């Protein structure tokens, strides 16, 4: 698996690869930003279904959202949707804001 395939999460055909590389060259943006923007190739965000320990399964290992933010192939251009029941989401919201309650829009 090469870097572009890892960032997309699937194997792109030759034409898709060329479009991504051309856009990066013409715009001066990095490949991560091009793929993360979803403008050249639509991508799905990562789905994090949290357990009671605020971890989710990512490529066969249980990690936190904070760990994913450090290791995801798109870096700061990656997108994630966090899912959990009300109790888990309250716990997650507290952990994201150093113990202070924050509101999420529904």
mmCIF file of C-alpha atoms in Angstrom:
data_model
loop_
_atom_site.group_PDB
_atom_site.id
_atom_site.type_symbol
_atom_site.label_atom_id
_atom_site.label_comp_id
_atom_site.label_asym_id
_atom_site.label_seq_id
_atom_site.Cartn_x
_atom_site.Cartn_y
_atom_site.Cartn_z
ATOM 1 C CA UNK A 1 0.000 0.000 0.000
ATOM 2 C CA UNK A 2 1.474 3.374 -0.986
ATOM 3 C CA UNK A 3 0.873 6.735 0.731
ATOM 4 C CA UNK A 4 -1.965 7.888 -1.548
ATOM 5 C CA UNK A 5 -3.782 4.581 -1.106
ATOM 6 C CA UNK A 6 -3.285 4.798 2.664
ATOM 7 C CA UNK A 7 -4.683 8.352 2.760
ATOM 8 C CA UNK A 8 -7.719 7.454 0.642
ATOM 9 C CA UNK A 9 -8.405 4.146 2.347
ATOM 10 C CA UNK A 10 -8.791 2.433 -1.047
ATOM 11 C CA UNK A 11 -6.696 1.766 -4.146
ATOM 12 C CA UNK A 12 -7.128 4.594 -6.670
ATOM 13 C CA UNK A 13 -6.949 4.018 -10.409
ATOM 14 C CA UNK A 14 -4.253 5.699 -12.503
ATOM 15 C CA UNK A 15 -6.512 8.599 -13.542
ATOM 16 C CA UNK A 16 -7.421 9.429 -9.938
ATOM 17 C CA UNK A 17 -3.768 9.362 -8.922
ATOM 18 C CA UNK A 18 -2.889 11.744 -11.755
ATOM 19 C CA UNK A 19 -5.719 14.153 -10.784
ATOM 20 C CA UNK A 20 -4.487 14.248 -7.176
ATOM 21 C CA UNK A 21 -0.855 14.807 -8.139
ATOM 22 C CA UNK A 22 -1.764 17.421 -10.765
ATOM 23 C CA UNK A 23 -3.881 19.365 -8.266
ATOM 24 C CA UNK A 24 -1.044 19.270 -5.717
ATOM 25 C CA UNK A 25 1.435 20.541 -8.287
ATOM 26 C CA UNK A 26 -0.835 23.301 -9.612
ATOM 27 C CA UNK A 27 -2.088 24.506 -6.226
ATOM 28 C CA UNK A 28 1.135 24.120 -4.270
ATOM 29 C CA UNK A 29 -0.802 22.289 -1.548
ATOM 30 C CA UNK A 30 0.406 19.029 -0.019
ATOM 31 C CA UNK A 31 -1.215 15.747 -1.061
ATOM 32 C CA UNK A 32 -2.730 15.336 2.424
ATOM 33 C CA UNK A 33 -4.563 18.648 2.056
ATOM 34 C CA UNK A 34 -5.755 17.822 -1.476
ATOM 35 C CA UNK A 35 -7.177 14.463 -0.401
ATOM 36 C CA UNK A 36 -8.502 15.788 2.933
ATOM 37 C CA UNK A 37 -10.422 18.593 1.218
ATOM 38 C CA UNK A 38 -12.481 16.072 -0.739
ATOM 39 C CA UNK A 39 -12.604 18.362 -3.780
ATOM 40 C CA UNK A 40 -10.629 16.143 -6.164
ATOM 41 C CA UNK A 41 -11.759 12.795 -4.773
ATOM 42 C CA UNK A 42 -14.681 12.414 -2.353
ATOM 43 C CA UNK A 43 -13.663 10.722 0.887
ATOM 44 C CA UNK A 44 -15.593 9.502 3.905
ATOM 45 C CA UNK A 45 -14.598 10.684 7.360
ATOM 46 C CA UNK A 46 -13.375 8.128 9.876
ATOM 47 C CA UNK A 47 -16.214 6.822 12.065
ATOM 48 C CA UNK A 48 -15.219 6.474 15.725
ATOM 49 C CA UNK A 49 -17.785 4.480 17.690
ATOM 50 C CA UNK A 50 -16.518 4.990 21.231
ATOM 51 C CA UNK A 51 -16.613 2.343 23.938
ATOM 52 C CA UNK A 52 -16.820 3.121 27.685
ATOM 53 C CA UNK A 53 -13.048 3.754 27.742
ATOM 54 C CA UNK A 54 -13.425 6.364 24.957
ATOM 55 C CA UNK A 55 -11.626 4.086 22.489
ATOM 56 C CA UNK A 56 -12.629 2.813 19.063
ATOM 57 C CA UNK A 57 -11.360 0.196 16.618
ATOM 58 C CA UNK A 58 -8.983 1.678 14.052
ATOM 59 C CA UNK A 59 -7.351 -0.802 11.696
ATOM 60 C CA UNK A 60 -7.506 -3.595 14.247
ATOM 61 C CA UNK A 61 -6.361 -1.683 17.319
ATOM 62 C CA UNK A 62 -8.273 0.169 20.018
ATOM 63 C CA UNK A 63 -7.238 3.830 20.195
ATOM 64 C CA UNK A 64 -8.575 7.166 21.451
ATOM 65 C CA UNK A 65 -9.615 10.049 19.210
ATOM 66 C CA UNK A 66 -6.535 11.948 20.401
ATOM 67 C CA UNK A 67 -4.292 9.044 19.327
ATOM 68 C CA UNK A 68 -6.039 8.932 15.939
ATOM 69 C CA UNK A 69 -5.405 12.660 15.453
ATOM 70 C CA UNK A 70 -1.672 11.937 15.763
ATOM 71 C CA UNK A 71 -1.491 8.856 13.507
ATOM 72 C CA UNK A 72 -4.152 9.288 10.812
ATOM 73 C CA UNK A 73 -2.642 9.405 7.313
ATOM 74 C CA UNK A 74 -4.208 12.786 6.493
ATOM 75 C CA UNK A 75 -2.654 14.507 9.502
ATOM 76 C CA UNK A 76 -4.397 17.769 10.389
ATOM 77 C CA UNK A 77 -6.541 17.419 7.243
ATOM 78 C CA UNK A 78 -8.223 14.214 8.464
ATOM 79 C CA UNK A 79 -11.901 14.183 9.421
ATOM 80 C CA UNK A 80 -13.524 12.068 12.111
ATOM 81 C CA UNK A 81 -17.088 11.594 13.311
ATOM 82 C CA UNK A 82 -17.328 10.608 16.972
ATOM 83 C CA UNK A 83 -20.276 8.397 17.932
ATOM 84 C CA UNK A 84 -21.408 7.152 21.340
ATOM 85 C CA UNK A 85 -24.399 6.954 23.637
ATOM 86 C CA UNK A 86 -25.288 9.958 25.825
ATOM 87 C CA UNK A 87 -23.172 8.806 28.786
ATOM 88 C CA UNK A 88 -20.114 8.157 26.616
ATOM 89 C CA UNK A 89 -20.493 11.456 24.743
ATOM 90 C CA UNK A 90 -20.714 13.433 28.006
ATOM 91 C CA UNK A 91 -17.514 11.726 29.161
ATOM 92 C CA UNK A 92 -15.879 12.475 25.786
ATOM 93 C CA UNK A 93 -16.928 16.141 25.857
ATOM 94 C CA UNK A 94 -15.444 16.539 29.358
ATOM 95 C CA UNK A 95 -12.162 14.934 28.241
ATOM 96 C CA UNK A 96 -11.902 17.235 25.202
ATOM 97 C CA UNK A 97 -12.186 20.405 27.288
ATOM 98 C CA UNK A 98 -9.973 19.649 30.316
ATOM 99 C CA UNK A 99 -12.922 18.721 32.500
ATOM 100 C CA UNK A 100 -15.070 21.729 31.573
ATOM 101 C CA UNK A 101 -18.408 20.966 30.008
ATOM 102 C CA UNK A 102 -18.778 21.929 26.339
ATOM 103 C CA UNK A 103 -21.851 21.769 24.139
ATOM 104 C CA UNK A 104 -22.047 19.856 20.879
ATOM 105 C CA UNK A 105 -24.674 20.740 18.318
ATOM 106 C CA UNK A 106 -27.074 17.998 17.310
#
